[in-house]
mmCIF file of C-alpha atoms and ligand atoms in Angstrom:
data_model
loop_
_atom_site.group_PDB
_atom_site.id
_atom_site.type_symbol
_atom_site.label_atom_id
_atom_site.label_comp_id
_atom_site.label_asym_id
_atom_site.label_seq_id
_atom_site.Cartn_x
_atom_site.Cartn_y
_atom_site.Cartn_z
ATOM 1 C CA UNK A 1 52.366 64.634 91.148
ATOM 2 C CA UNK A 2 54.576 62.817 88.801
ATOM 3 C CA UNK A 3 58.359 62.720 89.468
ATOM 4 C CA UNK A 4 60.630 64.573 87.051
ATOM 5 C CA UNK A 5 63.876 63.044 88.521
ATOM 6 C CA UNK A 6 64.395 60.283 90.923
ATOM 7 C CA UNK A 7 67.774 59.398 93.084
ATOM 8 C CA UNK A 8 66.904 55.730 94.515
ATOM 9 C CA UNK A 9 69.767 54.072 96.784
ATOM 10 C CA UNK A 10 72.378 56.331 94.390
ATOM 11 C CA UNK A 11 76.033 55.414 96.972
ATOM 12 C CA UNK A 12 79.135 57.224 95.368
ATOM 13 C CA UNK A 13 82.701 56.661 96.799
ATOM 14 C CA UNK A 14 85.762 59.494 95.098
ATOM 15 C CA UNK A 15 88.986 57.344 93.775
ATOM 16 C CA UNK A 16 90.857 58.779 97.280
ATOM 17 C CA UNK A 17 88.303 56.939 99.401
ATOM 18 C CA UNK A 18 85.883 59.791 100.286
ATOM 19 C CA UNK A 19 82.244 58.262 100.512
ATOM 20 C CA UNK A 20 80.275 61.332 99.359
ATOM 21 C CA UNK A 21 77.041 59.224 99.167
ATOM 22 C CA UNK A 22 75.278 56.705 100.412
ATOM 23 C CA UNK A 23 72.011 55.344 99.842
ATOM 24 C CA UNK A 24 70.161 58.624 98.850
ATOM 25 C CA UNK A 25 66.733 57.971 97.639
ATOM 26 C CA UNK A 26 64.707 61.190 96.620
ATOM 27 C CA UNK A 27 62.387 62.669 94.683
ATOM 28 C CA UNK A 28 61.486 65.538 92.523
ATOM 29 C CA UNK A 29 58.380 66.459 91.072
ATOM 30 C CA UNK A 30 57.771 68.406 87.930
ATOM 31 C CA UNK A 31 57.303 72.332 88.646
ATOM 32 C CA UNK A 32 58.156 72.268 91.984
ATOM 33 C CA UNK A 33 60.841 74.236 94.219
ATOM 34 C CA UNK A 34 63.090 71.483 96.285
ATOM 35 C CA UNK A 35 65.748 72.804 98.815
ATOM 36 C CA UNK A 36 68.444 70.684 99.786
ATOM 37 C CA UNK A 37 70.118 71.719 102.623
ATOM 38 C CA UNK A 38 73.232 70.568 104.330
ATOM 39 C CA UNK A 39 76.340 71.649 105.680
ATOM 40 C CA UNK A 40 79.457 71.930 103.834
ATOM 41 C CA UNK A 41 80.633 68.477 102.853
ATOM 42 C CA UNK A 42 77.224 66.904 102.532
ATOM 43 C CA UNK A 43 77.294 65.667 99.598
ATOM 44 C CA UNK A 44 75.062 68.020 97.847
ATOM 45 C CA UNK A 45 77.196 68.679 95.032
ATOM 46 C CA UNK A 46 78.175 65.199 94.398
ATOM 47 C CA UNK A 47 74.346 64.619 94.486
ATOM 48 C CA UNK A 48 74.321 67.206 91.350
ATOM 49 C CA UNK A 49 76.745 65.858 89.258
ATOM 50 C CA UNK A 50 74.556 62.389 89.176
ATOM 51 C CA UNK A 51 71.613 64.519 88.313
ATOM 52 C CA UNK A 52 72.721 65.231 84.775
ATOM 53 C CA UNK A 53 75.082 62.376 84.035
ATOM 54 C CA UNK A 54 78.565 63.456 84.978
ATOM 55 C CA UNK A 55 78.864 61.413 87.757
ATOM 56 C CA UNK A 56 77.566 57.711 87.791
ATOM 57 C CA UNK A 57 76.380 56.124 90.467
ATOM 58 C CA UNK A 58 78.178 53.111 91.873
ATOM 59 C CA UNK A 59 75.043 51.743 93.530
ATOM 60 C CA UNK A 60 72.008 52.793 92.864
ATOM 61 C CA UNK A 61 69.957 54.753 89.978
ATOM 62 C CA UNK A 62 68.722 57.935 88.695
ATOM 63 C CA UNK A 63 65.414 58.125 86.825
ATOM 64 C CA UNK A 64 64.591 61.069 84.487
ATOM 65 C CA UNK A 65 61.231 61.146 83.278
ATOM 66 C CA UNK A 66 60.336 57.976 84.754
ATOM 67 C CA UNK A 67 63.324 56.335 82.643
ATOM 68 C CA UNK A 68 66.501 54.939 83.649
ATOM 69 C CA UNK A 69 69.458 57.677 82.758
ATOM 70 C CA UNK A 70 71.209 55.926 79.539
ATOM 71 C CA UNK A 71 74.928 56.444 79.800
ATOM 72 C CA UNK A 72 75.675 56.761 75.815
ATOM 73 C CA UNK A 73 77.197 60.008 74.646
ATOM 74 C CA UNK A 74 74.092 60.878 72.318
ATOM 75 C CA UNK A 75 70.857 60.133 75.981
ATOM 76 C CA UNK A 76 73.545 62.106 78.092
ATOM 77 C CA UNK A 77 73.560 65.265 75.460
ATOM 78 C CA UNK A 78 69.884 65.142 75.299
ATOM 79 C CA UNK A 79 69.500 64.774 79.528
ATOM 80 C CA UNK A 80 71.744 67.874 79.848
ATOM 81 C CA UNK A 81 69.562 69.566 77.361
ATOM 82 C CA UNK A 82 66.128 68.969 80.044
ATOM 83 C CA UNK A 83 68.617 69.371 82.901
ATOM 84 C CA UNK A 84 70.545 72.726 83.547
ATOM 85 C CA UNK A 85 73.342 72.727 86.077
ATOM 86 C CA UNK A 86 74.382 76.511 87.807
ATOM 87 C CA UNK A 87 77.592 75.202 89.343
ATOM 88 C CA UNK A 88 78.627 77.534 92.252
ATOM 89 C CA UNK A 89 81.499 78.610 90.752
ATOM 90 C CA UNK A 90 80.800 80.696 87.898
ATOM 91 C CA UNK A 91 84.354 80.819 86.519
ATOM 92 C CA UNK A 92 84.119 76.971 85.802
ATOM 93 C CA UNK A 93 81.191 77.575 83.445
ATOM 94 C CA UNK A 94 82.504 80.434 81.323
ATOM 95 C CA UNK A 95 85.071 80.045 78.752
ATOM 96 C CA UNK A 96 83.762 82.131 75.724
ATOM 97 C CA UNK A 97 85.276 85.351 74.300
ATOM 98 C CA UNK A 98 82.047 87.267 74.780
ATOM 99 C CA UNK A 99 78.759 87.086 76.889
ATOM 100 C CA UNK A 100 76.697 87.002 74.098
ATOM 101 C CA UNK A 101 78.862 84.061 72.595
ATOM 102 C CA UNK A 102 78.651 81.973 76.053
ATOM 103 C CA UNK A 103 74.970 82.211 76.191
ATOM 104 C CA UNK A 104 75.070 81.375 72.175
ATOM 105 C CA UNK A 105 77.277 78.364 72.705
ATOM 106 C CA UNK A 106 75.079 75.551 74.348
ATOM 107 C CA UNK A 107 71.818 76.638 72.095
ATOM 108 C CA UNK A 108 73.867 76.823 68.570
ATOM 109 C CA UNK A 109 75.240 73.064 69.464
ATOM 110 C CA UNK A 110 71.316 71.364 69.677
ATOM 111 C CA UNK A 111 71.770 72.957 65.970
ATOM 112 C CA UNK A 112 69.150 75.414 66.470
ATOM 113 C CA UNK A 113 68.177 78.265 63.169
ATOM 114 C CA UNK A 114 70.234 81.195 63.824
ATOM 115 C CA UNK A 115 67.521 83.414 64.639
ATOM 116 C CA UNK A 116 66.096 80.703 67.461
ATOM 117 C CA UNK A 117 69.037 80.939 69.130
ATOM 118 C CA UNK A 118 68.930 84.996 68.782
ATOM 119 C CA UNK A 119 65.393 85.084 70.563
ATOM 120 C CA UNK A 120 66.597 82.058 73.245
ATOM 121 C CA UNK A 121 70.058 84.524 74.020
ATOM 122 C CA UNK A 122 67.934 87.585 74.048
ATOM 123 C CA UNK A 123 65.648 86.245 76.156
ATOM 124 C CA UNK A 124 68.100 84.987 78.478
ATOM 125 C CA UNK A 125 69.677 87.927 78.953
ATOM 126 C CA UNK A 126 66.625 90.003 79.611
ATOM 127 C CA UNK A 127 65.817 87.858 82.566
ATOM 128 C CA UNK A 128 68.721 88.194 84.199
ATOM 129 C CA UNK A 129 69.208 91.608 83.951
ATOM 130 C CA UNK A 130 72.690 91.867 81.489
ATOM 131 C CA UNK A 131 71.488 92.450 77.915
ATOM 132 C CA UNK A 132 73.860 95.460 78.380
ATOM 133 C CA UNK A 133 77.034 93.243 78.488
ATOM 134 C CA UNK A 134 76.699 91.275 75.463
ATOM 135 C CA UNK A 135 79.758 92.157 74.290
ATOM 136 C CA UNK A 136 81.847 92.375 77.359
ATOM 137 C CA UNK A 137 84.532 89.726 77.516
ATOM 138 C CA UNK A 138 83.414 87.200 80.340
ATOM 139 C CA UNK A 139 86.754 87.375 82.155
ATOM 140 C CA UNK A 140 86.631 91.137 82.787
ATOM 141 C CA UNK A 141 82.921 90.911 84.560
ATOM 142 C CA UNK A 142 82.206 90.919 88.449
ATOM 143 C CA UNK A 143 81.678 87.596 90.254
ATOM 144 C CA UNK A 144 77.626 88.364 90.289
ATOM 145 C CA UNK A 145 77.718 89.220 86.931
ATOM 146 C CA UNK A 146 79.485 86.091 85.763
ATOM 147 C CA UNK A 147 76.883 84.384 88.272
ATOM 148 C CA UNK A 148 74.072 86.436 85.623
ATOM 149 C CA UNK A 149 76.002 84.939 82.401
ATOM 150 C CA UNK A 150 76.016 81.413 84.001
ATOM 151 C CA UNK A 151 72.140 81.284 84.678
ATOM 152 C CA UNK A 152 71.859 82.449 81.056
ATOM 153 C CA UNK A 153 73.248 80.701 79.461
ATOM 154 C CA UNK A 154 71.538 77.619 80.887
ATOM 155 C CA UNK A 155 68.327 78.942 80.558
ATOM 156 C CA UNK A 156 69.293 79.722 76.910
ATOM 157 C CA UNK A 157 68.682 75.511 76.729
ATOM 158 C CA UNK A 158 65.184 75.910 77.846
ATOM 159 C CA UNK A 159 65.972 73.299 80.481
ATOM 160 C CA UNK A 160 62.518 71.178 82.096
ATOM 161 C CA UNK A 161 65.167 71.360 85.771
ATOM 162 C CA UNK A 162 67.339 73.450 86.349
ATOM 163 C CA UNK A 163 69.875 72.758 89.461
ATOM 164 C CA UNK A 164 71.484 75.699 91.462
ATOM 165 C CA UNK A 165 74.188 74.829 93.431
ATOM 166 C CA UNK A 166 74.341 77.400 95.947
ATOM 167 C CA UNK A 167 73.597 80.060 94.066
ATOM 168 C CA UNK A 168 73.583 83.133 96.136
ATOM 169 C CA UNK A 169 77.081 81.952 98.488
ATOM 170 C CA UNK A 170 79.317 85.241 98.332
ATOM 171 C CA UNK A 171 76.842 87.585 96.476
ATOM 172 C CA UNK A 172 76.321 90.968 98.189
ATOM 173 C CA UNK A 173 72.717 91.663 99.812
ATOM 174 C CA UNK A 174 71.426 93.093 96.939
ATOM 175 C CA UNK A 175 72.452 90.262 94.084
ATOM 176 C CA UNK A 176 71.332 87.811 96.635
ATOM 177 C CA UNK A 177 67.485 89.017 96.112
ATOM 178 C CA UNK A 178 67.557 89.545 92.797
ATOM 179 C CA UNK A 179 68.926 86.180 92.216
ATOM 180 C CA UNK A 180 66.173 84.452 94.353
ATOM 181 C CA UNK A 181 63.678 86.776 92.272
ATOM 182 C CA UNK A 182 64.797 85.438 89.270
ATOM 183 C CA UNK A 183 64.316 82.139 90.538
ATOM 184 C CA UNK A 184 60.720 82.761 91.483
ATOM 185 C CA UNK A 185 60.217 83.890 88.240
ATOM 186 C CA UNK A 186 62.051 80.777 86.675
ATOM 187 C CA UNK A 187 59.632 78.818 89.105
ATOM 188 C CA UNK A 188 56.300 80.448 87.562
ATOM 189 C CA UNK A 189 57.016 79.434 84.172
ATOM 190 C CA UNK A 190 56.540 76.160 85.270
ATOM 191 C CA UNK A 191 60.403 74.369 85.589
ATOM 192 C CA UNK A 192 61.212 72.592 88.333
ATOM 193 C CA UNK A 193 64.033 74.023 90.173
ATOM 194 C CA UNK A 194 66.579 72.414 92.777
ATOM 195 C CA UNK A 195 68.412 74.837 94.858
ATOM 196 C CA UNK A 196 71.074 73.580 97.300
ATOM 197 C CA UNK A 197 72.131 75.823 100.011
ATOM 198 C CA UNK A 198 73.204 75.994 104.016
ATOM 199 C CA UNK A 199 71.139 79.020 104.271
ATOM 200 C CA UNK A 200 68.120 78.067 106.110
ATOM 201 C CA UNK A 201 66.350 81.459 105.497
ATOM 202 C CA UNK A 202 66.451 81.302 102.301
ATOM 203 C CA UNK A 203 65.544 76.928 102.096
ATOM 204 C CA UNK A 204 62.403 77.890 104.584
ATOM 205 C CA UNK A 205 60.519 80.988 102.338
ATOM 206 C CA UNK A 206 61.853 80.031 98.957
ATOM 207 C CA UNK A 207 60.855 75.632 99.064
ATOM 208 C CA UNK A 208 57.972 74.094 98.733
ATOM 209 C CA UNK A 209 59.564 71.071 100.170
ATOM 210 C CA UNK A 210 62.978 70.350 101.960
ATOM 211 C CA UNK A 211 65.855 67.306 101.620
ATOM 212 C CA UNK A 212 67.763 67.748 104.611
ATOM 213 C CA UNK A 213 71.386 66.250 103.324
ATOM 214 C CA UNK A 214 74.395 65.167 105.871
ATOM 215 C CA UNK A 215 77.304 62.991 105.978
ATOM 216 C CA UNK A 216 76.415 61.900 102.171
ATOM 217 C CA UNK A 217 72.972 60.805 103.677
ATOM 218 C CA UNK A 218 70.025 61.863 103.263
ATOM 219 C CA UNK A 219 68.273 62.739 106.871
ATOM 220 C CA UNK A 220 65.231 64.547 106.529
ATOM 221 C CA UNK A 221 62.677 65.457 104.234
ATOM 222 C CA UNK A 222 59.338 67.672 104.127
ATOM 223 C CA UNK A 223 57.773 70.658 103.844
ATOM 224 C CA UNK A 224 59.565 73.887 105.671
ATOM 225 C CA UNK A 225 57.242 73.421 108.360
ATOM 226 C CA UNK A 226 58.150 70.154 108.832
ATOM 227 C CA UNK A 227 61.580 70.340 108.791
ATOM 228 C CA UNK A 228 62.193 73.717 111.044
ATOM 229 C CA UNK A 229 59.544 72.149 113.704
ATOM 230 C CA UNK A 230 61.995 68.894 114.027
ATOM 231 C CA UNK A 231 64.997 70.384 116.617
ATOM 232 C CA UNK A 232 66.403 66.602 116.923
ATOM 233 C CA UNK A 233 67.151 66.984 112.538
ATOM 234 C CA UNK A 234 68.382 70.671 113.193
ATOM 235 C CA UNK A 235 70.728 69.476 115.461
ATOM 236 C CA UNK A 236 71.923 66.227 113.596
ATOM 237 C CA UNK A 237 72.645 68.331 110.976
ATOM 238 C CA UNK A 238 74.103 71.367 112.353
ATOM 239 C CA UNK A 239 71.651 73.816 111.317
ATOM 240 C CA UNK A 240 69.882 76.974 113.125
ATOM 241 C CA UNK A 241 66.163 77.692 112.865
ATOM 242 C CA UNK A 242 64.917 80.782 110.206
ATOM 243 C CA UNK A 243 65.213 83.757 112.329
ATOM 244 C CA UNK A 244 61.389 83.935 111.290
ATOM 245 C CA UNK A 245 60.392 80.937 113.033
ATOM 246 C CA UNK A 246 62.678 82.302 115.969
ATOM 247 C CA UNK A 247 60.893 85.786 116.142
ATOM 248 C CA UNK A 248 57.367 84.481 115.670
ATOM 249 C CA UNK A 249 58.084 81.899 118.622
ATOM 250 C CA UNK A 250 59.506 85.112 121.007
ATOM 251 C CA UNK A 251 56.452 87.422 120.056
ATOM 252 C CA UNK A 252 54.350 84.071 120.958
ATOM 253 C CA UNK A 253 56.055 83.925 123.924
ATOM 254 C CA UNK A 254 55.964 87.098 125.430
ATOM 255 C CA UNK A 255 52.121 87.728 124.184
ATOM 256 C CA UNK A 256 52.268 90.086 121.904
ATOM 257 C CA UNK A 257 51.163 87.235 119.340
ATOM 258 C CA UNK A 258 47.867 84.816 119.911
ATOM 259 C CA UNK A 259 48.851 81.243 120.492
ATOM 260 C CA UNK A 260 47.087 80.121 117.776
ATOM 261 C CA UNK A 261 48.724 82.864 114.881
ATOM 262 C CA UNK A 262 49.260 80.583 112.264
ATOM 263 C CA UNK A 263 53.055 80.188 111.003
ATOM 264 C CA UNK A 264 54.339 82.784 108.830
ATOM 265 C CA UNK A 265 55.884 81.894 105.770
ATOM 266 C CA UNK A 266 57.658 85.281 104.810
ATOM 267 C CA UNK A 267 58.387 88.350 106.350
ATOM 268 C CA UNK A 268 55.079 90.152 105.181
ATOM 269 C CA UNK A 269 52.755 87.202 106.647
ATOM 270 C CA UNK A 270 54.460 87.772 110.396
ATOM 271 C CA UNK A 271 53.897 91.611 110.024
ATOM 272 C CA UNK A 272 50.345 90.616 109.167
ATOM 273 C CA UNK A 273 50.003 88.787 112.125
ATOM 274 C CA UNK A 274 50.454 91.697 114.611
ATOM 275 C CA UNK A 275 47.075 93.430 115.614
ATOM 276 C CA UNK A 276 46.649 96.346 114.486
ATOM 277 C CA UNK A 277 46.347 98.235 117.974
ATOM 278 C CA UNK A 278 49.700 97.112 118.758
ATOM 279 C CA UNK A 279 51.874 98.066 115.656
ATOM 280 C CA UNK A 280 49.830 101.441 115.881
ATOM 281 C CA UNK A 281 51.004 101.398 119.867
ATOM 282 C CA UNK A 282 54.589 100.454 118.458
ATOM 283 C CA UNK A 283 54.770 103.312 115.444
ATOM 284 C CA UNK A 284 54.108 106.120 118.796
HETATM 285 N N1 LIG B 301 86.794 65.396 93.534
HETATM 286 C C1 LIG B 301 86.753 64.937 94.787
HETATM 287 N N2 LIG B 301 87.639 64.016 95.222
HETATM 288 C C2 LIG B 301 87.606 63.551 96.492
HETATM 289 N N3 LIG B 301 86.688 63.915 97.410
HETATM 290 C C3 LIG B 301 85.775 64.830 97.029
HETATM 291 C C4 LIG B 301 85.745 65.400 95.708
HETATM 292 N N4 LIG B 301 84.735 66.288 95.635
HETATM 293 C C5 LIG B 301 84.134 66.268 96.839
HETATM 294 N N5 LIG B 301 84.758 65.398 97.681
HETATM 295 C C6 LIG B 301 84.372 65.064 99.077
HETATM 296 O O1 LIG B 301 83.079 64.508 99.034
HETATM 297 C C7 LIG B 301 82.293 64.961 100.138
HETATM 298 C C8 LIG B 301 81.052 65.666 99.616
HETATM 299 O O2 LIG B 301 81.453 66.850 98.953
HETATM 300 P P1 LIG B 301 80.448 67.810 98.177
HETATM 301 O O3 LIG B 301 79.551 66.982 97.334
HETATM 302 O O4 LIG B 301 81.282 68.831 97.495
HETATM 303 O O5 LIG B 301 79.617 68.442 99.385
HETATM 304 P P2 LIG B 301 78.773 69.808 99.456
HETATM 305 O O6 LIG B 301 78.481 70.227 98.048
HETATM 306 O O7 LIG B 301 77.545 69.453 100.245
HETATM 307 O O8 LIG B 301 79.621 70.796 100.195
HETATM 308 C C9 LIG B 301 83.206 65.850 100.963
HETATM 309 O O9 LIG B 301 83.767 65.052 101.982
HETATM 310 C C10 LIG B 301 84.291 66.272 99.973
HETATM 311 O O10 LIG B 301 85.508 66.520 100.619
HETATM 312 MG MG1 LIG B 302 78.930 71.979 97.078
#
C-alpha cells in the first residue's frame, strides 16, 4: 500500500536544548489506523507538529503524498487542508464566539460557497453528536464537548489524515467510547487516522499497526500482535500488556482455554473463545 505520509531520519532539538527527536523514520499508509504509543515525553507530539508543517525538521524529511513538504505559506495552507490535527488540548483549538462559527471558520477560509460550508458544518456536527450546541458559546461547554467541537471542526476540512493526539486522556468512561466510535467511523470512510496514546488497550483493539515511540526514538513497530508479544519493547518502553492479552494468557494457563485458541482481538472474540459447556457451567 502506498504511503500517505512519511517521517525519514526527521531529529528535532527545542531552543532550551531538549532533543525531542531523533532519527524517526516511519510510515503511514493511506486508510489505515496507526497507533503510536509512548510514554509521556516521547516525543509523540513533537512528532505531530512535523506532520502538518508547524514544526520543521532539523534533520531529516517529511513526505506527503510521496512529495517533499514545501515550506511556503501557500503548500503549508494546502498540507493542513489534507492533514487535520486534534491537539489534546481542546481549549488551544477553540477561539470562536459560537460552535457553529468554529466549525465554519477553517471551511469558509479554503473560500468555499456558503451553502458547502453549511452541509460540511452540518455534517460535522452530526457525527459527533453536538448539532444541538451550535449556538452555544465555546467557552461555556464541558471539556468533552469542546473535545466534540475540536474533531469538528477538523473534519469540517474533509482532511485525507487526520492526527489525534491523545484523544480520549481525561474523558469520562462513557466519552471515551464514543470518541473511539467516532473514530471507527472516521476510519470506514476511508481517511487514514493517527492516534497517539499511552493507553495500550485502546493502541491493541483500535490499530491496525503500532509505532512504539520513546526517548524521541522510535523503538518498535508492527502489528498489535507483534508488539504486545515482544516483553523486551514493553519493558524498554515502560508499558503493560492489554489486560486482554493478560486474561487470555491466565485462562490458557489454567485450562479453561485450548492452547491453540487463537488471539483475541476484542473483548467479544475472547468471549467467543470459551466453550460453550463451560460459560453454561459458569452462568449456574
Ligand atoms: N516547547 C517546548 N520546549 C522545550 N521542550 C519541549 C517543548 N515541548 C516539548 N518539549 C520536550 O520535548 C520532549 C517531547 O515532548 P512531547 O513531544 O510533548 O512528548 P509526548 O507528546 O510524547 O508526551 C519532552 O522532553 C518535553 O519536555
Ligand atoms: Mg503529547
Amino acid at each position: 500500500m502506498a504511503a500517505l505520509l512519511e517521517a525519514e531520519r526527521v531529529s528535532f532539538t527545542y531552543p532550551d536544548g531538549t532533543q525531542a527527536l531523533q532519527h524517526v523514520t516511519l510510515s503511514i499508509p493511506e486508510g489505515k489506523k496507526i497507533a503510536v504509543l509512548g510514554p509521556n515525553g516521547a516525543g509523540k507530539s513533537t512528532l505531530f507538529l512535523h506532520f502538518n508543517g508547524i514544526l520543521r525538521p532539523q534533520e531529516g524529511c517529511i513526505y506527503f503524498a510521496g512529495a517533499r513538504i514545501n515550506y511556503s505559506h501557500k503548500a503549508l495552507t494546502d498540507l493542513r487542508q489534507q492533514v487535520g490535527i486534534v491537539f489534546q488540548d481542546p481549549d488551544s483549538m477553540l477561539f470562536s464566539a459560537s460552535v457553529r462559527q468554529e466549525i465554519s471558520f477553517g471551511p469558509l477560509n479554503l473560500g468555499l460557497s456558503r451553502e458547502e460550508v453549511g452541509q460540511r458544518v452540518e455534517a460535522a456536527m452530526a457525527a459527533t453528536g453536538i448539532t444541538g450546541l451550535q449556538d452555544k458559546p465555546t467557552h461555556f461547554l464541558s471539556y468533552g464537548q469542546k473535545k466534540r467541537v475540536a474533531i469538528a471542526s477538523v473534519l469540517a476540512m474533509e482532511p485525507r489524515l487526520i492526527i489525534f493526539d491523545e484523544p480520549t486522556a481525561y474523558l469520562d468512561p462513557r466519552s471515551t467510547r464514543d470518541v473511539m466510535a467516532l473514530l471507527e467511523d472516521i476510519s470506514r470512510q476511508g481517511k487514514a487516522i493517527i492516534l497517539s496514546t499511552h493507553d495500550v488497550d485502546i493502541a491493541y483493539t483500535w490499530a491496525d499497526y503500532i509505532y512504539v515511540l520513546a526517548g524521541g526514538q522510535v523503538i518498535g513497530a508492527g502489528t498489535p500482535a507483534e508488539i504486545f508479544s515482544d516483553a523486551t519493547l514493553l519493558e524498554a518502553a515502560g508499558l503493560a500488556r492489554p489486560w486482554l492479552l493478560d486474561v487470555y494468557e491466565d485462562l490458557k494457563n489454567k485450562g479453561w482455554l485450548p492452547a491453540t485458541a487463537p488471539v483475541p482481538k476484542n473483548k467479544d472474540d475472547l468471549l467467543g473463545l470459551i466453550p460453550y459447556r463451560s460459560r453454561s457451567k459458569l452462568a449456574i
